[in-house]
PDB file of C-alpha atoms in Angstrom:
ATOM      1  CA  MET A   1       9.317  17.635  23.611  1.00 39.00           C
ATOM      2  CA  ASP A   2      10.512  15.942  26.802  1.00 44.00           C
ATOM      3  CA  PHE A   3      13.038  18.721  27.424  1.00 43.00           C
ATOM      4  CA  VAL A   4      10.500  21.540  26.990  1.00 43.00           C
ATOM      5  CA  ASP A   5       8.892  22.782  30.195  1.00 49.00           C
ATOM      6  CA  GLY A   6       5.672  23.666  28.426  1.00 49.00           C
ATOM      7  CA  TYR A   7       4.714  26.033  31.247  1.00 56.00           C
ATOM      8  CA  TYR A   8       5.518  29.623  32.080  1.00 58.00           C
ATOM      9  CA  THR A   9       7.923  30.421  34.904  1.00 66.00           C
ATOM     10  CA  GLU A  10       6.521  31.328  38.279  1.00 67.00           C
ATOM     11  CA  GLU A  11       7.447  34.978  37.675  1.00 70.00           C
ATOM     12  CA  ALA A  12       5.483  35.048  34.440  1.00 66.00           C
ATOM     13  CA  ARG A  13       2.558  33.366  36.147  1.00 58.00           C
ATOM     14  CA  LEU A  14       2.398  36.148  38.719  1.00 65.00           C
ATOM     15  CA  ALA A  15       2.083  38.660  35.898  1.00 63.00           C
ATOM     16  CA  MET A  16      -0.497  36.573  34.050  1.00 65.00           C
ATOM     17  CA  ASN A  17      -2.246  34.940  36.976  1.00 64.00           C
ATOM     18  CA  SER A  18      -5.713  35.277  35.493  1.00 67.00           C
ATOM     19  CA  SER A  19      -4.784  33.657  32.180  1.00 73.00           C
ATOM     20  CA  ILE A  20      -5.879  30.228  31.022  1.00 77.00           C
ATOM     21  CA  TYR A  21      -3.099  28.036  29.664  1.00 78.00           C
ATOM     22  CA  VAL A  22      -3.413  25.312  27.037  1.00 83.00           C
ATOM     23  CA  VAL A  23      -0.767  22.715  27.849  1.00 82.00           C
ATOM     24  CA  THR A  24       0.156  19.154  26.876  1.00 84.00           C
ATOM     25  CA  VAL A  25       1.345  18.080  30.326  1.00 84.00           C
ATOM     26  CA  GLY A  26      -0.749  18.037  33.475  1.00 86.00           C
ATOM     27  CA  ASP A  27       0.944  16.532  36.527  1.00 87.00           C
ATOM     28  CA  LEU A  28      -0.814  16.267  39.871  1.00 85.00           C
ATOM     29  CA  ARG A  29       2.118  14.679  41.688  1.00 84.00           C
ATOM     30  CA  PRO A  30       3.649  16.677  44.548  1.00 82.00           C
ATOM     31  CA  PRO A  31       7.068  18.369  44.205  1.00 77.00           C
ATOM     32  CA  PRO A  32       9.721  17.661  43.144  1.00 73.00           C
ATOM     33  CA  HIS A  33       7.826  15.882  40.346  1.00 72.00           C
ATOM     34  CA  SER A  34       5.515  18.786  39.599  1.00 70.00           C
ATOM     35  CA  ASN A  35       4.349  22.083  41.035  1.00 63.00           C
ATOM     36  CA  HIS A  36       2.857  23.796  38.004  1.00 67.00           C
ATOM     37  CA  TYR A  37      -0.556  22.380  37.119  1.00 75.00           C
ATOM     38  CA  ARG A  38      -3.454  24.668  38.062  1.00 76.00           C
ATOM     39  CA  ARG A  39      -6.887  23.163  38.358  1.00 76.00           C
ATOM     40  CA  HIS A  40      -9.524  25.285  36.545  1.00 73.00           C
ATOM     41  CA  ARG A  41      -6.762  27.302  34.878  1.00 78.00           C
ATOM     42  CA  ASP A  42      -4.732  24.849  32.771  1.00 85.00           C
ATOM     43  CA  ILE A  43      -6.455  22.940  29.958  1.00 88.00           C
ATOM     44  CA  VAL A  44      -4.598  19.825  28.851  1.00 89.00           C
ATOM     45  CA  ILE A  45      -4.822  18.879  25.172  1.00 87.00           C
ATOM     46  CA  PRO A  46      -3.321  15.959  23.215  1.00 89.00           C
ATOM     47  CA  SER A  47       0.265  16.492  22.114  1.00 86.00           C
ATOM     48  CA  SER A  48       1.242  16.236  18.463  1.00 83.00           C
ATOM     49  CA  THR A  49       3.028  13.159  17.160  1.00 85.00           C
ATOM     50  CA  HIS A  50       5.648  12.814  14.461  1.00 84.00           C
ATOM     51  CA  LEU A  51       3.828   9.910  12.869  1.00 87.00           C
ATOM     52  CA  LEU A  52       0.520  11.734  12.416  1.00 84.00           C
ATOM     53  CA  ASN A  53       1.364  15.429  12.438  1.00 80.00           C
ATOM     54  CA  SER A  54       4.802  15.582  10.801  1.00 82.00           C
ATOM     55  CA  TYR A  55       4.961  12.488   8.629  1.00 82.00           C
ATOM     56  CA  PHE A  56       1.229  12.845   7.864  1.00 80.00           C
ATOM     57  CA  LEU A  57       0.658   9.130   7.913  1.00 84.00           C
ATOM     58  CA  ASN A  58      -2.952   8.018   7.438  1.00 85.00           C
ATOM     59  CA  PRO A  59      -4.035   5.252   9.859  1.00 90.00           C
ATOM     60  CA  ARG A  60      -6.955   4.352   7.594  1.00 88.00           C
ATOM     61  CA  ASP A  61      -4.420   3.087   5.056  1.00 89.00           C
ATOM     62  CA  TYR A  62      -3.615   0.354   7.576  1.00 92.00           C
ATOM     63  CA  VAL A  63      -6.909  -0.389   9.369  1.00 93.00           C
ATOM     64  CA  ASP A  64     -10.526  -0.534   8.276  1.00 92.00           C
ATOM     65  CA  GLU A  65     -13.498   1.453   9.572  1.00 90.00           C
ATOM     66  CA  PHE A  66     -13.746  -0.869  12.584  1.00 92.00           C
ATOM     67  CA  GLY A  67     -10.085  -0.599  13.506  1.00 93.00           C
ATOM     68  CA  ASN A  68      -9.158  -4.048  12.204  1.00 94.00           C
ATOM     69  CA  PRO A  69      -5.936  -4.601  10.202  1.00 94.00           C
ATOM     70  CA  LEU A  70      -6.326  -4.436   6.426  1.00 91.00           C
ATOM     71  CA  PRO A  71      -5.241  -7.468   4.386  1.00 87.00           C
ATOM     72  CA  ILE A  72      -3.879  -5.098   1.701  1.00 84.00           C
ATOM     73  CA  LEU A  73      -2.520  -1.684   2.606  1.00 83.00           C
ATOM     74  CA  ARG A  74      -4.123   1.273   0.858  1.00 80.00           C
ATOM     75  CA  GLY A  75      -2.742   3.705  -1.698  1.00 63.00           C
ATOM     76  CA  THR A  76      -0.474   6.116   0.187  1.00 56.00           C
ATOM     77  CA  VAL A  77       1.641   3.314   1.605  1.00 55.00           C
ATOM     78  CA  ASP A  78       4.352   3.220  -1.053  1.00 50.00           C
ATOM     79  CA  ALA A  79       7.981   4.094  -1.619  1.00 46.00           C
ATOM     80  CA  ARG A  80       7.240   7.716  -2.550  1.00 45.00           C
ATOM     81  CA  ARG A  81       5.613   8.388   0.791  1.00 51.00           C
ATOM     82  CA  GLN A  82       8.879   9.262   2.500  1.00 48.00           C
ATOM     83  CA  ILE A  83       9.775  12.039   0.056  1.00 49.00           C
ATOM     84  CA  GLN A  84       6.293  13.185  -0.924  1.00 48.00           C
ATOM     85  CA  ALA A  85       4.541  13.285   2.412  1.00 49.00           C
ATOM     86  CA  VAL A  86       1.744  15.781   1.910  1.00 50.00           C
ATOM     87  CA  ALA A  87      -0.291  17.199   4.767  1.00 49.00           C
ATOM     88  CA  THR A  88      -3.883  15.966   4.663  1.00 48.00           C
ATOM     89  CA  GLY A  89      -5.208  18.498   7.164  1.00 47.00           C
ATOM     90  CA  VAL A  90      -7.593  17.245   9.814  1.00 42.00           C
ATOM     91  CA  GLU A  91      -9.145  14.619   7.543  1.00 46.00           C
ATOM     92  CA  ILE A  92      -6.395  12.146   8.264  1.00 50.00           C
ATOM     93  CA  PHE A  93      -8.773   9.269   8.876  1.00 58.00           C
ATOM     94  CA  GLN A  94     -10.442   9.219   5.471  1.00 64.00           C
ATOM     95  CA  PRO A  95      -9.159   6.140   3.603  1.00 66.00           C
ATOM     96  CA  SER A  96      -6.984   6.775   0.568  1.00 66.00           C
ATOM     97  CA  GLN A  97      -7.671   5.349  -2.864  1.00 61.00           C
ATOM     98  CA  SER A  98      -5.812   2.106  -3.503  1.00 51.00           C
ATOM     99  CA  THR A  99      -3.537   3.467  -6.196  1.00 43.00           C
ATOM    100  CA  GLY A 100      -0.128   3.015  -4.616  1.00 42.00           C
ATOM    101  CA  ILE A 101       3.059   2.219  -6.526  1.00 38.00           C
ATOM    102  CA  GLY A 102       3.056  -1.261  -7.950  1.00 40.00           C
ATOM    103  CA  SER A 103      -0.325  -2.162  -6.498  1.00 43.00           C
ATOM    104  CA  VAL A 104      -1.689  -3.441  -9.831  1.00 42.00           C
ATOM    105  CA  ASP A 105       1.487  -5.287 -10.793  1.00 44.00           C
ATOM    106  CA  ARG A 106       1.697  -6.787  -7.344  1.00 42.00           C
ATOM    107  CA  LYS A 107      -1.830  -8.147  -7.642  1.00 44.00           C
ATOM    108  CA  LYS A 108      -0.990  -9.767 -10.985  1.00 45.00           C
ATOM    109  CA  LYS A 109       2.264 -11.300  -9.801  1.00 40.00           C
ATOM    110  CA  GLU A 110       1.023 -12.429  -6.409  1.00 42.00           C
ATOM    111  CA  SER A 111      -2.637 -13.168  -7.069  1.00 50.00           C
ATOM    112  CA  ASN A 112      -2.523 -16.598  -5.457  1.00 49.00           C
ATOM    113  CA  PHE A 113      -0.795 -15.200  -2.399  1.00 44.00           C
ATOM    114  CA  LEU A 114      -3.342 -12.390  -2.109  1.00 45.00           C
ATOM    115  CA  ARG A 115      -6.243 -14.820  -2.363  1.00 48.00           C
ATOM    116  CA  ASN A 116      -4.808 -16.686   0.599  1.00 48.00           C
ATOM    117  CA  VAL A 117      -4.307 -13.477   2.517  1.00 45.00           C
ATOM    118  CA  LEU A 118      -7.835 -12.273   1.807  1.00 49.00           C
ATOM    119  CA  SER A 119      -9.269 -15.610   2.867  1.00 50.00           C
ATOM    120  CA  ARG A 120      -7.466 -15.224   6.198  1.00 57.00           C
ATOM    121  CA  PRO A 121      -7.919 -11.609   7.375  1.00 65.00           C
ATOM    122  CA  PRO A 122      -4.937 -10.387   9.400  1.00 80.00           C
ATOM    123  CA  LYS A 123      -5.230 -10.289  13.159  1.00 87.00           C
ATOM    124  CA  ARG A 124      -3.639  -8.298  15.898  1.00 94.00           C
ATOM    125  CA  ASP A 125      -1.148 -10.998  16.812  1.00 94.00           C
ATOM    126  CA  THR A 126       1.409  -8.763  18.553  1.00 97.00           C
ATOM    127  CA  THR A 127       0.712  -8.646  22.280  1.00 97.00           C
ATOM    128  CA  ALA A 128       2.411  -5.323  23.061  1.00 98.00           C
ATOM    129  CA  ILE A 129       4.321  -2.649  21.185  1.00 97.00           C
ATOM    130  CA  PHE A 130       6.664   0.149  22.226  1.00 97.00           C
ATOM    131  CA  ARG A 131       9.104   2.488  20.488  1.00 95.00           C
ATOM    132  CA  GLY A 132      11.435   4.625  22.569  1.00 92.00           C
ATOM    133  CA  GLY A 133      14.699   4.833  24.448  1.00 88.00           C
ATOM    134  CA  ILE A 134      15.720   4.165  28.038  1.00 84.00           C
ATOM    135  CA  GLY A 135      17.397   7.456  28.865  1.00 80.00           C
ATOM    136  CA  ARG A 136      21.000   8.286  29.635  1.00 78.00           C
ATOM    137  CA  PRO A 137      23.263   6.436  32.074  1.00 74.00           C
ATOM    138  CA  GLY A 138      22.993   7.747  35.603  1.00 73.00           C
ATOM    139  CA  GLU A 139      19.625   9.482  35.177  1.00 76.00           C
ATOM    140  CA  GLY A 140      17.901   7.017  37.483  1.00 70.00           C
ATOM    141  CA  GLU A 141      14.316   7.812  38.410  1.00 74.00           C
ATOM    142  CA  SER A 142      14.409  11.206  36.721  1.00 74.00           C
ATOM    143  CA  TYR A 143      13.788   9.433  33.430  1.00 83.00           C
ATOM    144  CA  SER A 144      10.746   7.207  33.116  1.00 87.00           C
ATOM    145  CA  LEU A 145      10.830   6.406  36.846  1.00 86.00           C
ATOM    146  CA  GLU A 146      13.220   3.664  35.654  1.00 88.00           C
ATOM    147  CA  ILE A 147      10.218   1.785  34.212  1.00 93.00           C
ATOM    148  CA  ARG A 148      11.671   1.569  30.711  1.00 93.00           C
ATOM    149  CA  SER A 149      14.648  -0.337  32.065  1.00 90.00           C
ATOM    150  CA  LEU A 150      12.290  -3.322  32.276  1.00 93.00           C
ATOM    151  CA  PHE A 151      11.668  -3.208  28.536  1.00 94.00           C
ATOM    152  CA  PHE A 152      15.211  -3.918  27.380  1.00 92.00           C
ATOM    153  CA  PRO A 153      17.883  -6.419  28.494  1.00 90.00           C
ATOM    154  CA  SER A 154      19.738  -5.294  31.579  1.00 81.00           C
ATOM    155  CA  LYS A 155      23.369  -4.341  31.042  1.00 67.00           C
ATOM    156  CA  ASN A 156      24.179  -4.947  34.684  1.00 63.00           C
ATOM    157  CA  THR A 157      26.730  -7.720  35.044  1.00 53.00           C
ATOM    158  CA  THR A 158      25.482  -8.834  38.445  1.00 52.00           C
ATOM    159  CA  THR A 159      23.267 -11.893  38.363  1.00 48.00           C
ATOM    160  CA  ALA A 160      20.835 -10.494  40.927  1.00 54.00           C
ATOM    161  CA  SER A 161      19.736  -7.525  38.832  1.00 63.00           C
ATOM    162  CA  SER A 162      20.211  -8.758  35.268  1.00 74.00           C
ATOM    163  CA  HIS A 163      17.143  -9.630  33.189  1.00 80.00           C
ATOM    164  CA  PRO A 164      16.328 -10.246  29.508  1.00 89.00           C
ATOM    165  CA  GLY A 165      13.711  -7.493  29.322  1.00 92.00           C
ATOM    166  CA  PHE A 166      10.185  -7.540  27.933  1.00 95.00           C
ATOM    167  CA  SER A 167      11.658  -7.234  24.440  1.00 94.00           C
ATOM    168  CA  SER A 168      12.685 -10.889  24.651  1.00 94.00           C
ATOM    169  CA  LEU A 169       9.112 -12.092  25.120  1.00 96.00           C
ATOM    170  CA  PRO A 170       7.382 -13.844  22.205  1.00 94.00           C
ATOM    171  CA  SER A 171       4.943 -11.561  20.333  1.00 95.00           C
ATOM    172  CA  TRP A 172       6.227  -8.444  22.124  1.00 97.00           C
ATOM    173  CA  ASP A 173       7.468  -5.795  19.679  1.00 97.00           C
ATOM    174  CA  ILE A 174       9.787  -3.478  21.594  1.00 96.00           C
ATOM    175  CA  ALA A 175      12.524  -1.421  19.960  1.00 95.00           C
ATOM    176  CA  ILE A 176      14.241   1.932  20.348  1.00 93.00           C
ATOM    177  CA  ALA A 177      13.189   3.082  16.874  1.00 91.00           C
ATOM    178  CA  SER A 178      11.931   1.878  13.500  1.00 91.00           C
ATOM    179  CA  GLU A 179      11.052   3.276  10.083  1.00 91.00           C
ATOM    180  CA  ASN A 180       7.739   5.154  10.087  1.00 90.00           C
ATOM    181  CA  ASP A 181       5.775   2.929   7.716  1.00 88.00           C
ATOM    182  CA  ASP A 182       7.083  -0.222   9.398  1.00 91.00           C
ATOM    183  CA  TYR A 183       5.976   1.201  12.734  1.00 94.00           C
ATOM    184  CA  ALA A 184       2.516   1.940  11.322  1.00 93.00           C
ATOM    185  CA  VAL A 185       2.131  -1.638  10.095  1.00 93.00           C
ATOM    186  CA  ALA A 186       3.286  -2.889  13.493  1.00 95.00           C
ATOM    187  CA  LEU A 187       0.726  -0.671  15.247  1.00 96.00           C
ATOM    188  CA  SER A 188      -2.081  -2.057  13.110  1.00 95.00           C
ATOM    189  CA  ARG A 189      -1.103  -5.579  14.211  1.00 96.00           C
ATOM    190  CA  SER A 190      -0.717  -4.821  17.945  1.00 97.00           C
ATOM    191  CA  LYS A 191      -3.173  -5.330  20.781  1.00 98.00           C
ATOM    192  CA  PHE A 192      -1.639  -3.219  23.535  1.00 98.00           C
ATOM    193  CA  GLY A 193       0.569  -0.134  23.407  1.00 98.00           C
ATOM    194  CA  LEU A 194       2.901   0.528  26.332  1.00 97.00           C
ATOM    195  CA  ALA A 195       2.863   4.109  27.656  1.00 96.00           C
ATOM    196  CA  PRO A 196       5.504   4.640  30.350  1.00 95.00           C
ATOM    197  CA  PRO A 197       6.660   8.164  31.248  1.00 92.00           C
ATOM    198  CA  GLY A 198       9.698   9.844  29.769  1.00 88.00           C
ATOM    199  CA  TYR A 199      10.987  13.048  31.329  1.00 85.00           C
ATOM    200  CA  THR A 200       7.324  13.932  31.867  1.00 85.00           C
ATOM    201  CA  LEU A 201       4.187  11.851  32.345  1.00 86.00           C
ATOM    202  CA  ASP A 202       2.893  12.780  28.907  1.00 84.00           C
ATOM    203  CA  THR A 203       3.758  10.514  25.989  1.00 81.00           C
ATOM    204  CA  THR A 204       2.765  11.088  22.369  1.00 86.00           C
ATOM    205  CA  ARG A 205       2.448   7.343  21.885  1.00 92.00           C
ATOM    206  CA  ILE A 206      -0.999   7.419  23.480  1.00 93.00           C
ATOM    207  CA  TRP A 207      -2.418   9.284  20.491  1.00 92.00           C
ATOM    208  CA  GLU A 208      -0.654   7.017  17.997  1.00 93.00           C
ATOM    209  CA  TYR A 209      -2.133   4.020  19.778  1.00 96.00           C
ATOM    210  CA  LEU A 210      -5.650   5.443  19.690  1.00 94.00           C
ATOM    211  CA  ALA A 211      -5.288   6.401  16.027  1.00 92.00           C
ATOM    212  CA  PHE A 212      -4.590   2.748  15.179  1.00 94.00           C
ATOM    213  CA  GLY A 213      -7.041   1.133  17.597  1.00 95.00           C
ATOM    214  CA  VAL A 214      -4.347  -0.061  19.991  1.00 97.00           C
ATOM    215  CA  VAL A 215      -5.326  -0.317  23.670  1.00 98.00           C
ATOM    216  CA  PRO A 216      -3.065   2.021  25.704  1.00 97.00           C
ATOM    217  CA  VAL A 217      -1.372   0.602  28.788  1.00 98.00           C
ATOM    218  CA  PHE A 218      -0.448   3.356  31.228  1.00 96.00           C
ATOM    219  CA  ILE A 219       2.559   2.291  33.293  1.00 96.00           C
ATOM    220  CA  GLY A 220       3.189   4.719  36.117  1.00 93.00           C
ATOM    221  CA  THR A 221       1.264   7.276  34.071  1.00 92.00           C
ATOM    222  CA  GLY A 222      -2.357   7.981  33.248  1.00 91.00           C
ATOM    223  CA  PRO A 223      -5.098   9.037  35.663  1.00 88.00           C
ATOM    224  CA  THR A 224      -3.948   6.693  38.449  1.00 89.00           C
ATOM    225  CA  GLY A 225      -0.344   7.878  38.079  1.00 89.00           C
ATOM    226  CA  GLY A 226      -1.123  11.548  38.670  1.00 89.00           C
ATOM    227  CA  GLN A 227      -1.366  12.495  34.993  1.00 90.00           C
ATOM    228  CA  VAL A 228      -4.081  14.940  33.993  1.00 90.00           C
ATOM    229  CA  MET A 229      -5.552  13.518  30.816  1.00 92.00           C
ATOM    230  CA  PRO A 230      -6.926  15.714  28.010  1.00 92.00           C
ATOM    231  CA  PHE A 231     -10.655  16.401  28.320  1.00 91.00           C
ATOM    232  CA  ALA A 232     -11.067  13.931  31.179  1.00 89.00           C
ATOM    233  CA  ASP A 233     -14.481  15.442  31.977  1.00 89.00           C
ATOM    234  CA  ASP A 234     -15.761  14.140  28.639  1.00 90.00           C
ATOM    235  CA  PHE A 235     -13.907  10.826  28.326  1.00 92.00           C
ATOM    236  CA  ASP A 236     -13.587   7.936  30.738  1.00 94.00           C
ATOM    237  CA  TYR A 237     -10.045   6.766  30.117  1.00 95.00           C
ATOM    238  CA  SER A 238     -10.556   3.618  32.166  1.00 95.00           C
ATOM    239  CA  SER A 239     -13.089   2.443  29.561  1.00 96.00           C
ATOM    240  CA  PHE A 240     -10.444   2.023  26.858  1.00 97.00           C
ATOM    241  CA  SER A 241      -7.106   1.664  28.639  1.00 97.00           C
ATOM    242  CA  ILE A 242      -5.257  -0.284  31.316  1.00 97.00           C
ATOM    243  CA  SER A 243      -3.400   1.299  34.228  1.00 96.00           C
ATOM    244  CA  VAL A 244      -0.461  -0.403  35.916  1.00 96.00           C
ATOM    245  CA  SER A 245       1.349   1.237  38.811  1.00 95.00           C
ATOM    246  CA  ARG A 246       5.113   1.623  38.845  1.00 93.00           C
ATOM    247  CA  GLU A 247       5.294  -0.888  41.687  1.00 94.00           C
ATOM    248  CA  ARG A 248       3.561  -3.535  39.559  1.00 96.00           C
ATOM    249  CA  ALA A 249       5.323  -2.764  36.269  1.00 96.00           C
ATOM    250  CA  HIS A 250       7.398  -5.948  36.488  1.00 94.00           C
ATOM    251  CA  LEU A 251       4.138  -7.946  36.467  1.00 96.00           C
ATOM    252  CA  LEU A 252       2.972  -6.447  33.173  1.00 97.00           C
ATOM    253  CA  PRO A 253       3.406  -9.622  31.038  1.00 97.00           C
ATOM    254  CA  ALA A 254       1.288 -11.619  33.490  1.00 97.00           C
ATOM    255  CA  ILE A 255      -1.333  -8.861  33.706  1.00 97.00           C
ATOM    256  CA  LEU A 256      -1.807  -8.737  29.923  1.00 97.00           C
ATOM    257  CA  ALA A 257      -1.740 -12.533  29.584  1.00 97.00           C
ATOM    258  CA  ALA A 258      -4.507 -12.858  32.165  1.00 97.00           C
ATOM    259  CA  MET A 259      -6.937 -10.663  30.217  1.00 96.00           C
ATOM    260  CA  ASN A 260      -9.676 -12.651  28.501  1.00 97.00           C
ATOM    261  CA  LYS A 261     -10.732 -12.092  24.903  1.00 95.00           C
ATOM    262  CA  GLU A 262     -14.050 -10.486  25.803  1.00 97.00           C
ATOM    263  CA  GLU A 263     -12.456  -7.836  28.009  1.00 97.00           C
ATOM    264  CA  TYR A 264      -9.764  -7.094  25.450  1.00 97.00           C
ATOM    265  CA  GLU A 265     -12.344  -6.725  22.682  1.00 97.00           C
ATOM    266  CA  ARG A 266     -14.369  -4.319  24.829  1.00 97.00           C
ATOM    267  CA  LEU A 267     -11.302  -2.164  25.432  1.00 98.00           C
ATOM    268  CA  ARG A 268     -10.279  -2.325  21.771  1.00 97.00           C
ATOM    269  CA  LYS A 269     -13.671  -1.223  20.482  1.00 96.00           C
ATOM    270  CA  ASN A 270     -13.775   1.628  22.974  1.00 96.00           C
ATOM    271  CA  ALA A 271     -10.222   2.681  22.102  1.00 96.00           C
ATOM    272  CA  TRP A 272     -11.110   2.788  18.420  1.00 94.00           C
ATOM    273  CA  THR A 273     -14.405   4.635  18.956  1.00 91.00           C
ATOM    274  CA  ILE A 274     -13.096   7.193  21.426  1.00 89.00           C
ATOM    275  CA  GLY A 275      -9.885   7.550  19.463  1.00 88.00           C
ATOM    276  CA  ARG A 276     -11.952   8.889  16.574  1.00 86.00           C
ATOM    277  CA  LEU A 277     -13.193  11.632  18.875  1.00 85.00           C
ATOM    278  CA  LEU A 278      -9.978  12.475  20.702  1.00 83.00           C
ATOM    279  CA  VAL A 279      -7.716  12.480  17.668  1.00 79.00           C
ATOM    280  CA  LEU A 280      -8.467  14.878  14.810  1.00 59.00           C
ATOM    281  CA  GLU A 281     -11.051  13.572  12.350  1.00 61.00           C
ATOM    282  CA  ALA A 282     -13.328  15.613  10.133  1.00 50.00           C
ATOM    283  CA  GLY A 283     -17.020  15.258  10.877  1.00 51.00           C
ATOM    284  CA  GLN A 284     -16.541  13.138  13.990  1.00 54.00           C
ATOM    285  CA  GLY A 285     -14.214  14.611  16.555  1.00 57.00           C
ATOM    286  CA  ASN A 286     -12.070  17.669  16.840  1.00 69.00           C
ATOM    287  CA  VAL A 287      -9.801  18.829  19.631  1.00 79.00           C
ATOM    288  CA  LEU A 288     -11.198  22.334  19.208  1.00 81.00           C
ATOM    289  CA  LYS A 289     -14.671  21.046  20.106  1.00 83.00           C
ATOM    290  CA  TRP A 290     -13.492  19.552  23.384  1.00 87.00           C
ATOM    291  CA  LEU A 291     -11.376  22.615  24.109  1.00 87.00           C
ATOM    292  CA  GLN A 292     -14.466  24.791  23.724  1.00 87.00           C
ATOM    293  CA  ARG A 293     -16.360  22.578  26.145  1.00 88.00           C
ATOM    294  CA  ASP A 294     -13.626  22.964  28.744  1.00 88.00           C
ATOM    295  CA  LEU A 295     -13.621  26.722  28.236  1.00 87.00           C
ATOM    296  CA  CYS A 296     -17.376  26.751  28.774  1.00 87.00           C
ATOM    297  CA  ARG A 297     -16.898  24.864  32.019  1.00 85.00           C
ATOM    298  CA  LEU A 298     -14.298  27.347  33.211  1.00 81.00           C
ATOM    299  CA  ARG A 299     -16.640  30.204  32.362  1.00 75.00           C
ATOM    300  CA  ALA A 300     -19.415  28.543  34.342  1.00 75.00           C
ATOM    301  CA  ILE A 301     -17.074  28.010  37.286  1.00 69.00           C
ATOM    302  CA  GLY A 302     -16.193  31.687  37.113  1.00 60.00           C
ATOM    303  CA  ARG A 303     -19.896  32.532  37.329  1.00 52.00           C
ATOM    304  CA  LYS A 304     -20.248  30.086  40.237  1.00 48.00           C
ATOM    305  CA  THR A 305     -22.964  28.088  38.544  1.00 40.00           C
ATOM    306  CA  ASP A 306     -23.308  24.449  37.551  1.00 43.00           C
ATOM    307  CA  GLU A 307     -25.703  25.205  34.712  1.00 44.00           C
ATOM    308  CA  ILE A 308     -23.415  24.891  31.697  1.00 40.00           C
ATOM    309  CA  GLN A 309     -24.842  25.352  28.232  1.00 41.00           C
ATOM    310  CA  TYR A 310     -22.995  24.025  25.164  1.00 38.00           C
ATOM    311  CA  THR A 311     -23.614  25.122  21.624  1.00 38.00           C
TER     312      THR A 311
END
C-alpha cells in the first residue's frame, strides 16, 4: 500500500475536477510531502488491514466486550485458522463459540493451571507494541521521517549516534514481523500501539489497534502531524489517542511512563468504544454510515447552507 499513490494524476484531476474521491491518505503538509488532498472534495476512509480484512481474524476471540484480554482464547484461535480462514463479513466483532481444536482436552489436562489463570485475569502488561520495518538504506527522511530508526538498535558504528532502540526496553514489544495469531495475542496484551509514518502518513496499524482496544500513539502522524483522519468531523481523535511530534519522538518512553493510570484508562475506554464505531461492526458502526454523513456535508456545502439533515 505504501507504494500506491492512491490519488489520480493532476491531468486526470483536470478532467474530473468536480468528482469526489474516496481515499485512504489525506496529507495537509506542504510540498514536497503532499500536494494532492482537496478539502471538501476528498473523503478519507480507514484503510484495510491484513489482520482483519485478509486473514479475517476476530478480535473478540482475544478480548471481551469491554476490550479486556480474555483468560482463555475463543474458538477460532486454533491451528486450522491459518489454512481455513473464512471471511466473516462485517460481523467480525461477534465472539466465536469456544469450540477450538483441543479446547476440551486442554481443559482436562491443564485444569489446575486454568483455575489459576481464571483467578488472575490477564492484564495489558506490554507498554507499547509495533510491527513493521525501518525502510531501505539511504532512504533517509523519505521513509518514516526517520522515526522508525529509533525503534531498533542503531547499526551505526560511531558512538555518538549508536543507540539500543526502543525494542530493548522492558515490556516494549517491537519487531519487524510476527505470525498473525501471535500478533493478535500481543495486541490484546498491549497498552499503547505506535503509529509512525511509512512512505505516507497513513498506517493500517491504527485500525488494528482500535480493533483490539489498544491506545494509538501518533508519532509524526495524526491530526497534529498534518494527517487528515477518517471522519474527523464525527470523531475527536485526541479523546482516544496520543500525539507526539517528530521532534519529541526520542522522548516517547518518558512520555508514556509519565501517564497515570486514570488517564490511560480514559484513553483505553474511549479507544475501545470509538473503535467499535470506526471499524466495521454489525449493528454498531459501519464505515458506510460515516461516509454517507460526509457526503451529506459536502452536499450541504454545495448548497451553501449549514443546515444538514441526516437520515
